Amino acid sequence: MSTSTAAPAAITAIGLRKSYGDKVVLDGIDLTIPEGSIFALLGPNGAGKTTTVEILSTLIAADGGEAQIGGYDMVKQATKVRRSIGVTGQFSAVDNLLTAHENLMLMADLNHLPKAEGKRRAADLLERFDLTEAAHKTAATFSGGMRRKLDLAMTLVAAPGIIFLDEPTTGLDPRSRRIMWELIRDLVGQGTTIFLTTQYLEEADQLADRIALLDHGRLVAEGTAEELKRLIPGGHVKLQFADPAELATAAGLFGVASSDEESLTLQIPSDGSVANLRAVLDVLDTTEVRAESLTVHTPDLDDVFLTLTGKPAEAPNSTKESVR
């Protein structure tokens, strides 16, 4: 995962608003996304994730607020914004009647690249995405994973500095999803900024430098994955003991702990911090209580999602508290 907290902002947004009739989709959201980082926007279906991407990529107009993308004003310099970004949507833009090479050359033509430059980029991208052997096969014959790789490769023909990925791995098998993750990490390693929306919470946990949770058009939390997990109660240190006597002694030392005599375990509330863990170990060392094992349990992003939105994360195929 990249770290770029000191980098200048690739995307800034202040007070973005969007409504359709009486339905408020975005209710004044603020974003700051550093260059060369991965930002993940999470939220239930209908929370406004795709609308946010469509506004920032100039596909639709906001009702209020302002934004700069790649240093350009979203409204006043929309053409320059479009030249500096790439967008891969939920549904593939691949033309099934064309080969992989032809799809890439089509994108080169649409971006007004010289013929020789277009051919060079197409060849480079086919090799980079492991599609060289399939270069002259029609996209209709591709697997889901190959199609998504080609779709992302098409986005990269114009070499954008900022890429919006709207649920890019939906429908992929676990192996294809992990291949896509590596491709995304490689892009960021080369300085690209990624704005990611996803229904796979593990995907955000694995990839994102920062995560924001959108619910009912508002950002209800933002931070790193670990910071968000610490917002949610339920973290604990679990100690395993060899006999009931040791368990009983330890239970007396930690007044807020809960013990399980059947499993010979003691569960001590914890915020997951090093200081908290050190305090537990210090008590064990100074009293010479012997634990057989120690494990640290922290809430995961599913817990964060459920607690802050009041509902579980939807399956990917189904139709503010800030941490700084």
PDB file of C-alpha atoms in Angstrom:
ATOM      1  CA  MET A   1       0.000   0.000   0.000  1.00  0.00           C
ATOM      2  CA  SER A   2       1.380   3.397  -0.924  1.00  0.00           C
ATOM      3  CA  THR A   3       1.950   6.186   1.589  1.00  0.00           C
ATOM      4  CA  SER A   4       1.644   9.727   0.355  1.00  0.00           C
ATOM      5  CA  THR A   5       0.337  11.844   3.228  1.00  0.00           C
ATOM      6  CA  ALA A   6       2.657  14.743   2.294  1.00  0.00           C
ATOM      7  CA  ALA A   7       1.777  14.648  -1.423  1.00  0.00           C
ATOM      8  CA  PRO A   8      -0.214  17.485  -3.027  1.00  0.00           C
ATOM      9  CA  ALA A   9      -3.905  16.814  -3.604  1.00  0.00           C
ATOM     10  CA  ALA A  10      -4.945  15.137  -6.844  1.00  0.00           C
ATOM     11  CA  ILE A  11      -8.635  15.622  -6.042  1.00  0.00           C
ATOM     12  CA  THR A  12     -10.311  18.134  -3.751  1.00  0.00           C
ATOM     13  CA  ALA A  13     -14.039  18.606  -3.366  1.00  0.00           C
ATOM     14  CA  ILE A  14     -15.989  20.957  -1.132  1.00  0.00           C
ATOM     15  CA  GLY A  15     -19.694  20.738  -0.461  1.00  0.00           C
ATOM     16  CA  LEU A  16     -20.708  18.539  -3.395  1.00  0.00           C
ATOM     17  CA  ARG A  17     -24.487  18.266  -3.631  1.00  0.00           C
ATOM     18  CA  LYS A  18     -26.798  16.399  -5.994  1.00  0.00           C
ATOM     19  CA  SER A  19     -30.532  15.723  -5.938  1.00  0.00           C
ATOM     20  CA  TYR A  20     -32.982  14.079  -8.276  1.00  0.00           C
ATOM     21  CA  GLY A  21     -36.356  15.639  -7.574  1.00  0.00           C
ATOM     22  CA  ASP A  22     -37.023  15.273  -3.861  1.00  0.00           C
ATOM     23  CA  LYS A  23     -34.322  12.614  -3.436  1.00  0.00           C
ATOM     24  CA  VAL A  24     -31.053  13.981  -2.061  1.00  0.00           C
ATOM     25  CA  VAL A  25     -28.209  11.812  -3.363  1.00  0.00           C
ATOM     26  CA  LEU A  26     -25.229  13.857  -2.150  1.00  0.00           C
ATOM     27  CA  ASP A  27     -25.707  16.185   0.786  1.00  0.00           C
ATOM     28  CA  GLY A  28     -22.558  18.314   0.820  1.00  0.00           C
ATOM     29  CA  ILE A  29     -19.478  16.059   0.851  1.00  0.00           C
ATOM     30  CA  ASP A  30     -15.844  17.161   1.186  1.00  0.00           C
ATOM     31  CA  LEU A  31     -12.887  15.137  -0.104  1.00  0.00           C
ATOM     32  CA  THR A  32      -9.107  15.562  -0.246  1.00  0.00           C
ATOM     33  CA  ILE A  33      -7.179  12.805  -2.046  1.00  0.00           C
ATOM     34  CA  PRO A  34      -3.352  12.986  -2.280  1.00  0.00           C
ATOM     35  CA  GLU A  35      -1.516  12.256  -5.520  1.00  0.00           C
ATOM     36  CA  GLY A  36      -0.225   8.712  -5.928  1.00  0.00           C
ATOM     37  CA  SER A  37      -2.641   7.197  -3.416  1.00  0.00           C
ATOM     38  CA  ILE A  38      -5.632   4.864  -3.430  1.00  0.00           C
ATOM     39  CA  PHE A  39      -8.840   6.317  -2.017  1.00  0.00           C
ATOM     40  CA  ALA A  40     -11.808   3.984  -1.488  1.00  0.00           C
ATOM     41  CA  LEU A  41     -15.390   5.198  -1.210  1.00  0.00           C
ATOM     42  CA  LEU A  42     -17.672   2.673   0.481  1.00  0.00           C
ATOM     43  CA  GLY A  43     -21.380   2.722   1.146  1.00  0.00           C
ATOM     44  CA  PRO A  44     -24.633   0.800   0.762  1.00  0.00           C
ATOM     45  CA  ASN A  45     -26.317   0.572  -2.616  1.00  0.00           C
ATOM     46  CA  GLY A  46     -27.891   3.923  -3.372  1.00  0.00           C
ATOM     47  CA  ALA A  47     -25.604   5.828  -1.005  1.00  0.00           C
ATOM     48  CA  GLY A  48     -24.248   8.029  -3.816  1.00  0.00           C
ATOM     49  CA  LYS A  49     -20.926   6.387  -4.703  1.00  0.00           C
ATOM     50  CA  THR A  50     -21.459   6.222  -8.463  1.00  0.00           C
ATOM     51  CA  THR A  51     -22.979   9.707  -8.466  1.00  0.00           C
ATOM     52  CA  THR A  52     -19.796  11.009  -6.805  1.00  0.00           C
ATOM     53  CA  VAL A  53     -17.659   9.386  -9.513  1.00  0.00           C
ATOM     54  CA  GLU A  54     -19.897  10.732 -12.275  1.00  0.00           C
ATOM     55  CA  ILE A  55     -19.669  14.289 -10.901  1.00  0.00           C
ATOM     56  CA  LEU A  56     -15.900  14.255 -10.360  1.00  0.00           C
ATOM     57  CA  SER A  57     -15.336  12.772 -13.826  1.00  0.00           C
ATOM     58  CA  THR A  58     -17.572  15.502 -15.348  1.00  0.00           C
ATOM     59  CA  LEU A  59     -20.160  13.011 -16.634  1.00  0.00           C
ATOM     60  CA  ILE A  60     -22.934  14.830 -14.769  1.00  0.00           C
ATOM     61  CA  ALA A  61     -23.157  18.251 -13.149  1.00  0.00           C
ATOM     62  CA  ALA A  62     -23.372  18.828  -9.410  1.00  0.00           C
ATOM     63  CA  ASP A  63     -26.173  20.965  -8.001  1.00  0.00           C
ATOM     64  CA  GLY A  64     -23.734  22.657  -5.648  1.00  0.00           C
ATOM     65  CA  GLY A  65     -20.174  22.660  -4.381  1.00  0.00           C
ATOM     66  CA  GLU A  66     -16.858  22.801  -6.187  1.00  0.00           C
ATOM     67  CA  ALA A  67     -13.970  20.499  -7.015  1.00  0.00           C
ATOM     68  CA  GLN A  68     -10.529  20.441  -8.534  1.00  0.00           C
ATOM     69  CA  ILE A  69      -9.242  17.340 -10.303  1.00  0.00           C
ATOM     70  CA  GLY A  70      -5.609  17.238 -11.323  1.00  0.00           C
ATOM     71  CA  GLY A  71      -5.366  20.949 -10.567  1.00  0.00           C
ATOM     72  CA  TYR A  72      -8.249  21.863 -12.890  1.00  0.00           C
ATOM     73  CA  ASP A  73     -11.619  23.301 -11.928  1.00  0.00           C
ATOM     74  CA  MET A  74     -14.314  20.674 -12.443  1.00  0.00           C
ATOM     75  CA  VAL A  75     -16.698  23.122 -14.146  1.00  0.00           C
ATOM     76  CA  LYS A  76     -14.590  25.894 -15.682  1.00  0.00           C
ATOM     77  CA  GLN A  77     -11.884  23.557 -17.015  1.00  0.00           C
ATOM     78  CA  ALA A  78     -13.926  20.418 -17.656  1.00  0.00           C
ATOM     79  CA  THR A  79     -12.119  19.618 -20.921  1.00  0.00           C
ATOM     80  CA  LYS A  80      -8.731  19.651 -19.194  1.00  0.00           C
ATOM     81  CA  VAL A  81     -10.138  17.500 -16.394  1.00  0.00           C
ATOM     82  CA  ARG A  82     -11.294  14.909 -18.939  1.00  0.00           C
ATOM     83  CA  ARG A  83      -7.862  14.828 -20.549  1.00  0.00           C
ATOM     84  CA  SER A  84      -6.182  14.133 -17.207  1.00  0.00           C
ATOM     85  CA  ILE A  85      -8.422  11.305 -15.990  1.00  0.00           C
ATOM     86  CA  GLY A  86      -9.500   7.807 -16.923  1.00  0.00           C
ATOM     87  CA  VAL A  87     -12.754   6.094 -15.931  1.00  0.00           C
ATOM     88  CA  THR A  88     -13.510   2.396 -15.680  1.00  0.00           C
ATOM     89  CA  GLY A  89     -17.166   1.928 -14.851  1.00  0.00           C
ATOM     90  CA  GLN A  90     -19.161  -0.919 -13.361  1.00  0.00           C
ATOM     91  CA  PHE A  91     -19.916  -2.236 -16.838  1.00  0.00           C
ATOM     92  CA  SER A  92     -17.208  -3.024 -19.342  1.00  0.00           C
ATOM     93  CA  ALA A  93     -16.680  -0.603 -22.245  1.00  0.00           C
ATOM     94  CA  VAL A  94     -15.007  -3.318 -24.325  1.00  0.00           C
ATOM     95  CA  ASP A  95     -16.366  -3.796 -27.868  1.00  0.00           C
ATOM     96  CA  ASN A  96     -17.055  -7.520 -28.232  1.00  0.00           C
ATOM     97  CA  LEU A  97     -16.716  -7.426 -32.026  1.00  0.00           C
ATOM     98  CA  LEU A  98     -13.158  -6.086 -31.907  1.00  0.00           C
ATOM     99  CA  THR A  99      -9.964  -7.837 -30.893  1.00  0.00           C
ATOM    100  CA  ALA A 100      -8.017  -6.748 -27.826  1.00  0.00           C
ATOM    101  CA  HIS A 101      -5.534  -4.921 -30.042  1.00  0.00           C
ATOM    102  CA  GLU A 102      -8.314  -3.232 -32.022  1.00  0.00           C
ATOM    103  CA  ASN A 103     -10.028  -2.072 -28.817  1.00  0.00           C
ATOM    104  CA  LEU A 104      -6.804  -0.451 -27.661  1.00  0.00           C
ATOM    105  CA  MET A 105      -6.158   1.154 -31.049  1.00  0.00           C
ATOM    106  CA  LEU A 106      -9.713   2.521 -31.026  1.00  0.00           C
ATOM    107  CA  MET A 107      -8.950   4.245 -27.719  1.00  0.00           C
ATOM    108  CA  ALA A 108      -5.690   5.583 -29.158  1.00  0.00           C
ATOM    109  CA  ASP A 109      -7.613   7.071 -32.100  1.00  0.00           C
ATOM    110  CA  LEU A 110     -10.241   8.597 -29.787  1.00  0.00           C
ATOM    111  CA  ASN A 111      -7.413  10.225 -27.831  1.00  0.00           C
ATOM    112  CA  HIS A 112      -5.861  11.555 -31.061  1.00  0.00           C
ATOM    113  CA  LEU A 113      -2.572   9.730 -30.580  1.00  0.00           C
ATOM    114  CA  PRO A 114      -0.240   9.432 -33.581  1.00  0.00           C
ATOM    115  CA  LYS A 115      -0.528   6.002 -35.211  1.00  0.00           C
ATOM    116  CA  ALA A 116       2.967   4.877 -34.201  1.00  0.00           C
ATOM    117  CA  GLU A 117       2.457   6.023 -30.611  1.00  0.00           C
ATOM    118  CA  GLY A 118      -0.898   4.250 -30.459  1.00  0.00           C
ATOM    119  CA  LYS A 119       0.640   0.982 -31.650  1.00  0.00           C
ATOM    120  CA  ARG A 120       3.471   1.289 -29.126  1.00  0.00           C
ATOM    121  CA  ARG A 121       1.095   1.891 -26.222  1.00  0.00           C
ATOM    122  CA  ALA A 122      -1.210  -0.918 -27.324  1.00  0.00           C
ATOM    123  CA  ALA A 123       1.707  -3.370 -27.441  1.00  0.00           C
ATOM    124  CA  ASP A 124       3.000  -2.201 -24.054  1.00  0.00           C
ATOM    125  CA  LEU A 125      -0.407  -2.519 -22.413  1.00  0.00           C
ATOM    126  CA  LEU A 126      -1.092  -5.957 -23.903  1.00  0.00           C
ATOM    127  CA  GLU A 127       2.198  -7.159 -22.449  1.00  0.00           C
ATOM    128  CA  ARG A 128       1.666  -5.413 -19.114  1.00  0.00           C
ATOM    129  CA  PHE A 129      -1.777  -6.980 -18.662  1.00  0.00           C
ATOM    130  CA  ASP A 130      -0.677 -10.415 -19.908  1.00  0.00           C
ATOM    131  CA  LEU A 131      -2.942 -10.210 -22.960  1.00  0.00           C
ATOM    132  CA  THR A 132      -0.341 -10.519 -25.723  1.00  0.00           C
ATOM    133  CA  GLU A 133      -1.393 -14.060 -26.707  1.00  0.00           C
ATOM    134  CA  ALA A 134      -5.029 -12.902 -26.886  1.00  0.00           C
ATOM    135  CA  ALA A 135      -4.222  -9.676 -28.762  1.00  0.00           C
ATOM    136  CA  HIS A 136      -5.899 -10.787 -32.004  1.00  0.00           C
ATOM    137  CA  LYS A 137      -8.839 -12.650 -30.482  1.00  0.00           C
ATOM    138  CA  THR A 138     -12.237 -10.955 -30.320  1.00  0.00           C
ATOM    139  CA  ALA A 139     -13.243  -9.728 -26.878  1.00  0.00           C
ATOM    140  CA  ALA A 140     -16.403 -11.849 -27.074  1.00  0.00           C
ATOM    141  CA  THR A 141     -14.228 -14.909 -26.421  1.00  0.00           C
ATOM    142  CA  PHE A 142     -12.639 -13.449 -23.254  1.00  0.00           C
ATOM    143  CA  SER A 143     -13.306 -14.546 -19.697  1.00  0.00           C
ATOM    144  CA  GLY A 144     -14.623 -12.015 -17.189  1.00  0.00           C
ATOM    145  CA  GLY A 145     -11.156 -11.456 -15.779  1.00  0.00           C
ATOM    146  CA  MET A 146      -9.630 -10.881 -19.215  1.00  0.00           C
ATOM    147  CA  ARG A 147     -12.388  -8.422 -20.112  1.00  0.00           C
ATOM    148  CA  ARG A 148     -11.818  -6.381 -16.954  1.00  0.00           C
ATOM    149  CA  LYS A 149      -8.072  -6.316 -17.598  1.00  0.00           C
ATOM    150  CA  LEU A 150      -8.671  -5.144 -21.169  1.00  0.00           C
ATOM    151  CA  ASP A 151     -11.164  -2.554 -19.897  1.00  0.00           C
ATOM    152  CA  LEU A 152      -8.548  -1.124 -17.506  1.00  0.00           C
ATOM    153  CA  ALA A 153      -5.882  -1.263 -20.223  1.00  0.00           C
ATOM    154  CA  MET A 154      -8.162   0.799 -22.489  1.00  0.00           C
ATOM    155  CA  THR A 155      -8.456   3.398 -19.719  1.00  0.00           C
ATOM    156  CA  LEU A 156      -4.652   3.616 -19.584  1.00  0.00           C
ATOM    157  CA  VAL A 157      -4.084   4.268 -23.298  1.00  0.00           C
ATOM    158  CA  ALA A 158      -4.143   8.029 -22.675  1.00  0.00           C
ATOM    159  CA  ALA A 159      -1.803   7.617 -19.646  1.00  0.00           C
ATOM    160  CA  PRO A 160      -4.087   9.474 -17.196  1.00  0.00           C
ATOM    161  CA  GLY A 161      -2.702  10.622 -13.861  1.00  0.00           C
ATOM    162  CA  ILE A 162      -6.014   9.988 -12.095  1.00  0.00           C
ATOM    163  CA  ILE A 163      -8.214   6.939 -12.595  1.00  0.00           C
ATOM    164  CA  PHE A 164     -11.753   6.406 -11.320  1.00  0.00           C
ATOM    165  CA  LEU A 165     -12.534   2.720 -10.809  1.00  0.00           C
ATOM    166  CA  ASP A 166     -16.227   2.151 -10.101  1.00  0.00           C
ATOM    167  CA  GLU A 167     -16.527  -1.380  -8.657  1.00  0.00           C
ATOM    168  CA  PRO A 168     -13.834  -2.710 -11.019  1.00  0.00           C
ATOM    169  CA  THR A 169     -13.755  -6.307  -9.729  1.00  0.00           C
ATOM    170  CA  THR A 170     -17.486  -7.022  -9.481  1.00  0.00           C
ATOM    171  CA  GLY A 171     -18.204 -10.497 -10.828  1.00  0.00           C
ATOM    172  CA  LEU A 172     -14.575 -11.643 -10.930  1.00  0.00           C
ATOM    173  CA  ASP A 173     -13.424 -14.876  -9.335  1.00  0.00           C
ATOM    174  CA  PRO A 174     -10.998 -14.545  -6.381  1.00  0.00           C
ATOM    175  CA  ARG A 175      -7.879 -15.206  -8.499  1.00  0.00           C
ATOM    176  CA  SER A 176      -8.833 -12.631 -11.150  1.00  0.00           C
ATOM    177  CA  ARG A 177      -9.688 -10.148  -8.404  1.00  0.00           C
ATOM    178  CA  ARG A 178      -6.234 -10.483  -6.853  1.00  0.00           C
ATOM    179  CA  ILE A 179      -4.580 -10.068 -10.243  1.00  0.00           C
ATOM    180  CA  MET A 180      -6.549  -6.838 -10.656  1.00  0.00           C
ATOM    181  CA  TRP A 181      -5.395  -5.720  -7.192  1.00  0.00           C
ATOM    182  CA  GLU A 182      -1.770  -6.187  -8.226  1.00  0.00           C
ATOM    183  CA  LEU A 183      -2.344  -4.178 -11.398  1.00  0.00           C
ATOM    184  CA  ILE A 184      -3.875  -1.368  -9.328  1.00  0.00           C
ATOM    185  CA  ARG A 185      -0.948  -1.421  -6.879  1.00  0.00           C
ATOM    186  CA  ASP A 186       1.492  -1.247  -9.797  1.00  0.00           C
ATOM    187  CA  LEU A 187      -0.303   1.813 -11.185  1.00  0.00           C
ATOM    188  CA  VAL A 188      -0.079   3.618  -7.856  1.00  0.00           C
ATOM    189  CA  GLY A 189       3.578   2.646  -7.559  1.00  0.00           C
ATOM    190  CA  GLN A 190       4.128   4.600 -10.784  1.00  0.00           C
ATOM    191  CA  GLY A 191       2.423   7.694  -9.375  1.00  0.00           C
ATOM    192  CA  THR A 192      -1.169   7.215 -10.542  1.00  0.00           C
ATOM    193  CA  THR A 193      -3.982   8.292  -8.217  1.00  0.00           C
ATOM    194  CA  ILE A 194      -6.845   5.817  -7.861  1.00  0.00           C
ATOM    195  CA  PHE A 195     -10.384   6.710  -6.786  1.00  0.00           C
ATOM    196  CA  LEU A 196     -12.040   3.361  -6.048  1.00  0.00           C
ATOM    197  CA  THR A 197     -15.605   2.437  -5.231  1.00  0.00           C
ATOM    198  CA  THR A 198     -16.240  -1.136  -4.192  1.00  0.00           C
ATOM    199  CA  GLN A 199     -18.698  -3.430  -2.440  1.00  0.00           C
ATOM    200  CA  TYR A 200     -15.871  -5.776  -1.444  1.00  0.00           C
ATOM    201  CA  LEU A 201     -14.777  -4.551   1.984  1.00  0.00           C
ATOM    202  CA  GLU A 202     -11.687  -6.774   1.844  1.00  0.00           C
ATOM    203  CA  GLU A 203     -10.715  -4.959  -1.359  1.00  0.00           C
ATOM    204  CA  ALA A 204     -10.753  -1.580   0.380  1.00  0.00           C
ATOM    205  CA  ASP A 205      -8.889  -3.049   3.361  1.00  0.00           C
ATOM    206  CA  GLN A 206      -6.180  -4.496   1.110  1.00  0.00           C
ATOM    207  CA  LEU A 207      -5.730  -1.574  -1.277  1.00  0.00           C
ATOM    208  CA  ALA A 208      -6.774   1.776   0.119  1.00  0.00           C
ATOM    209  CA  ASP A 209      -4.577   4.337   1.828  1.00  0.00           C
ATOM    210  CA  ARG A 210      -7.708   6.084   3.040  1.00  0.00           C
ATOM    211  CA  ILE A 211     -11.350   5.041   3.132  1.00  0.00           C
ATOM    212  CA  ALA A 212     -14.510   7.129   3.370  1.00  0.00           C
ATOM    213  CA  LEU A 213     -17.908   5.700   4.225  1.00  0.00           C
ATOM    214  CA  LEU A 214     -20.881   7.304   2.473  1.00  0.00           C
ATOM    215  CA  ASP A 215     -24.417   6.837   3.768  1.00  0.00           C
ATOM    216  CA  HIS A 216     -27.573   8.713   2.756  1.00  0.00           C
ATOM    217  CA  GLY A 217     -25.454  11.168   0.783  1.00  0.00           C
ATOM    218  CA  ARG A 218     -23.152  12.108   3.663  1.00  0.00           C
ATOM    219  CA  LEU A 219     -19.673  11.030   4.677  1.00  0.00           C
ATOM    220  CA  VAL A 220     -20.127   9.369   8.067  1.00  0.00           C
ATOM    221  CA  ALA A 221     -16.482   8.374   8.610  1.00  0.00           C
ATOM    222  CA  GLU A 222     -13.079   8.733   6.996  1.00  0.00           C
ATOM    223  CA  GLY A 223      -9.592   7.435   7.798  1.00  0.00           C
ATOM    224  CA  THR A 224      -7.224   4.563   7.222  1.00  0.00           C
ATOM    225  CA  ALA A 225      -8.647   1.066   7.553  1.00  0.00           C
ATOM    226  CA  GLU A 226      -7.059   0.685  10.988  1.00  0.00           C
ATOM    227  CA  GLU A 227      -8.358   4.055  12.175  1.00  0.00           C
ATOM    228  CA  LEU A 228     -11.886   3.172  11.112  1.00  0.00           C
ATOM    229  CA  LYS A 229     -11.725  -0.172  12.880  1.00  0.00           C
ATOM    230  CA  ARG A 230     -10.723   1.548  16.108  1.00  0.00           C
ATOM    231  CA  LEU A 231     -13.926   3.601  15.984  1.00  0.00           C
ATOM    232  CA  ILE A 232     -15.935   0.465  16.656  1.00  0.00           C
ATOM    233  CA  PRO A 233     -16.144  -1.235  20.087  1.00  0.00           C
ATOM    234  CA  GLY A 234     -15.500  -4.942  20.380  1.00  0.00           C
ATOM    235  CA  GLY A 235     -11.725  -5.143  20.101  1.00  0.00           C
ATOM    236  CA  HIS A 236     -10.081  -7.359  22.686  1.00  0.00           C
ATOM    237  CA  VAL A 237      -7.006  -9.291  23.723  1.00  0.00           C
ATOM    238  CA  LYS A 238      -7.641 -12.980  24.276  1.00  0.00           C
ATOM    239  CA  LEU A 239      -5.422 -14.945  26.664  1.00  0.00           C
ATOM    240  CA  GLN A 240      -5.388 -18.744  26.675  1.00  0.00           C
ATOM    241  CA  PHE A 241      -4.460 -20.594  29.870  1.00  0.00           C
ATOM    242  CA  ALA A 242      -3.442 -24.166  30.660  1.00  0.00           C
ATOM    243  CA  ASP A 243      -5.518 -24.628  33.823  1.00  0.00           C
ATOM    244  CA  PRO A 244      -8.471 -23.056  35.691  1.00  0.00           C
ATOM    245  CA  ALA A 245      -6.275 -21.740  38.519  1.00  0.00           C
ATOM    246  CA  GLU A 246      -4.181 -19.604  36.185  1.00  0.00           C
ATOM    247  CA  LEU A 247      -7.367 -18.345  34.499  1.00  0.00           C
ATOM    248  CA  ALA A 248      -8.932 -17.410  37.833  1.00  0.00           C
ATOM    249  CA  THR A 249      -5.799 -15.566  38.929  1.00  0.00           C
ATOM    250  CA  ALA A 250      -5.638 -13.611  35.679  1.00  0.00           C
ATOM    251  CA  ALA A 251      -9.355 -12.787  35.853  1.00  0.00           C
ATOM    252  CA  GLY A 252      -8.741 -11.210  39.254  1.00  0.00           C
ATOM    253  CA  LEU A 253      -6.029  -8.985  37.799  1.00  0.00           C
ATOM    254  CA  PHE A 254      -8.121  -7.637  34.941  1.00  0.00           C
ATOM    255  CA  GLY A 255     -11.353  -6.426  36.458  1.00  0.00           C
ATOM    256  CA  VAL A 256     -13.047  -5.584  33.127  1.00  0.00           C
ATOM    257  CA  ALA A 257     -12.185  -8.934  31.536  1.00  0.00           C
ATOM    258  CA  SER A 258     -14.621 -11.764  30.843  1.00  0.00           C
ATOM    259  CA  SER A 259     -13.518 -15.343  31.345  1.00  0.00           C
ATOM    260  CA  ASP A 260     -14.670 -18.578  29.770  1.00  0.00           C
ATOM    261  CA  GLU A 261     -13.942 -21.505  32.072  1.00  0.00           C
ATOM    262  CA  GLU A 262     -14.792 -24.083  29.433  1.00  0.00           C
ATOM    263  CA  SER A 263     -12.248 -22.804  26.886  1.00  0.00           C
ATOM    264  CA  LEU A 264      -9.872 -21.451  29.589  1.00  0.00           C
ATOM    265  CA  THR A 265      -9.726 -18.072  27.890  1.00  0.00           C
ATOM    266  CA  LEU A 266      -9.812 -14.538  29.213  1.00  0.00           C
ATOM    267  CA  GLN A 267     -11.087 -11.715  27.014  1.00  0.00           C
ATOM    268  CA  ILE A 268      -9.782  -8.211  27.856  1.00  0.00           C
ATOM    269  CA  PRO A 269     -11.270  -5.135  26.112  1.00  0.00           C
ATOM    270  CA  SER A 270      -8.682  -3.439  23.909  1.00  0.00           C
ATOM    271  CA  ASP A 271      -8.468  -0.613  21.393  1.00  0.00           C
ATOM    272  CA  GLY A 272      -5.851  -2.553  19.434  1.00  0.00           C
ATOM    273  CA  SER A 273      -3.071  -0.082  20.203  1.00  0.00           C
ATOM    274  CA  VAL A 274       0.508  -1.056  21.073  1.00  0.00           C
ATOM    275  CA  ALA A 275       0.191   0.807  24.384  1.00  0.00           C
ATOM    276  CA  ASN A 276      -2.850  -1.243  25.370  1.00  0.00           C
ATOM    277  CA  LEU A 277      -1.148  -4.517  24.473  1.00  0.00           C
ATOM    278  CA  ARG A 278       1.985  -3.489  26.361  1.00  0.00           C
ATOM    279  CA  ALA A 279      -0.127  -2.765  29.471  1.00  0.00           C
ATOM    280  CA  VAL A 280      -1.581  -6.289  29.343  1.00  0.00           C
ATOM    281  CA  LEU A 281       1.868  -7.832  28.956  1.00  0.00           C
ATOM    282  CA  ASP A 282       3.259  -5.722  31.807  1.00  0.00           C
ATOM    283  CA  VAL A 283       0.580  -7.047  34.152  1.00  0.00           C
ATOM    284  CA  LEU A 284       1.384 -10.624  33.164  1.00  0.00           C
ATOM    285  CA  ASP A 285       5.150 -10.064  33.588  1.00  0.00           C
ATOM    286  CA  THR A 286       4.951  -8.378  36.985  1.00  0.00           C
ATOM    287  CA  THR A 287       2.572 -10.959  38.456  1.00  0.00           C
ATOM    288  CA  GLU A 288       4.200 -13.995  36.794  1.00  0.00           C
ATOM    289  CA  VAL A 289       0.862 -15.251  35.507  1.00  0.00           C
ATOM    290  CA  ARG A 290       1.578 -17.690  32.691  1.00  0.00           C
ATOM    291  CA  ALA A 291      -0.594 -17.494  29.569  1.00  0.00           C
ATOM    292  CA  GLU A 292      -0.201 -20.197  26.919  1.00  0.00           C
ATOM    293  CA  SER A 293      -1.034 -17.851  24.049  1.00  0.00           C
ATOM    294  CA  LEU A 294      -2.191 -14.324  23.292  1.00  0.00           C
ATOM    295  CA  THR A 295      -4.187 -13.088  20.319  1.00  0.00           C
ATOM    296  CA  VAL A 296      -5.349  -9.584  19.457  1.00  0.00           C
ATOM    297  CA  HIS A 297      -8.780  -9.199  17.912  1.00  0.00           C
ATOM    298  CA  THR A 298      -9.932  -5.966  16.279  1.00  0.00           C
ATOM    299  CA  PRO A 299     -13.201  -5.177  14.489  1.00  0.00           C
ATOM    300  CA  ASP A 300     -13.030  -5.518  10.701  1.00  0.00           C
ATOM    301  CA  LEU A 301     -14.504  -3.279   8.020  1.00  0.00           C
ATOM    302  CA  ASP A 302     -17.682  -5.357   8.006  1.00  0.00           C
ATOM    303  CA  ASP A 303     -18.211  -4.316  11.629  1.00  0.00           C
ATOM    304  CA  VAL A 304     -17.486  -0.698  10.725  1.00  0.00           C
ATOM    305  CA  PHE A 305     -19.919  -0.828   7.788  1.00  0.00           C
ATOM    306  CA  LEU A 306     -22.677  -2.455   9.834  1.00  0.00           C
ATOM    307  CA  THR A 307     -22.275  -0.120  12.811  1.00  0.00           C
ATOM    308  CA  LEU A 308     -22.045   3.166  10.915  1.00  0.00           C
ATOM    309  CA  THR A 309     -24.648   2.495   8.231  1.00  0.00           C
ATOM    310  CA  GLY A 310     -26.975   0.318  10.277  1.00  0.00           C
ATOM    311  CA  LYS A 311     -27.005  -2.404   7.643  1.00  0.00           C
ATOM    312  CA  PRO A 312     -24.653  -5.153   6.381  1.00  0.00           C
ATOM    313  CA  ALA A 313     -22.664  -4.644   3.194  1.00  0.00           C
ATOM    314  CA  GLU A 314     -24.639  -5.807   0.174  1.00  0.00           C
ATOM    315  CA  ALA A 315     -23.385  -8.649  -1.925  1.00  0.00           C
ATOM    316  CA  PRO A 316     -21.488  -7.124  -4.858  1.00  0.00           C
ATOM    317  CA  ASN A 317     -23.948  -8.480  -7.398  1.00  0.00           C
ATOM    318  CA  SER A 318     -27.094  -7.141  -5.591  1.00  0.00           C
ATOM    319  CA  THR A 319     -29.105  -4.535  -7.024  1.00  0.00           C
ATOM    320  CA  LYS A 320     -19.081  12.138  10.041  1.00  0.00           C
ATOM    321  CA  GLU A 321     -17.117  10.947  12.129  1.00  0.00           C
ATOM    322  CA  SER A 322     -13.633  11.855  10.851  1.00  0.00           C
ATOM    323  CA  VAL A 323     -10.302  10.317  11.728  1.00  0.00           C
ATOM    324  CA  ARG A 324      -7.389  12.487  10.659  1.00  0.00           C
TER     325      ARG A 324
END
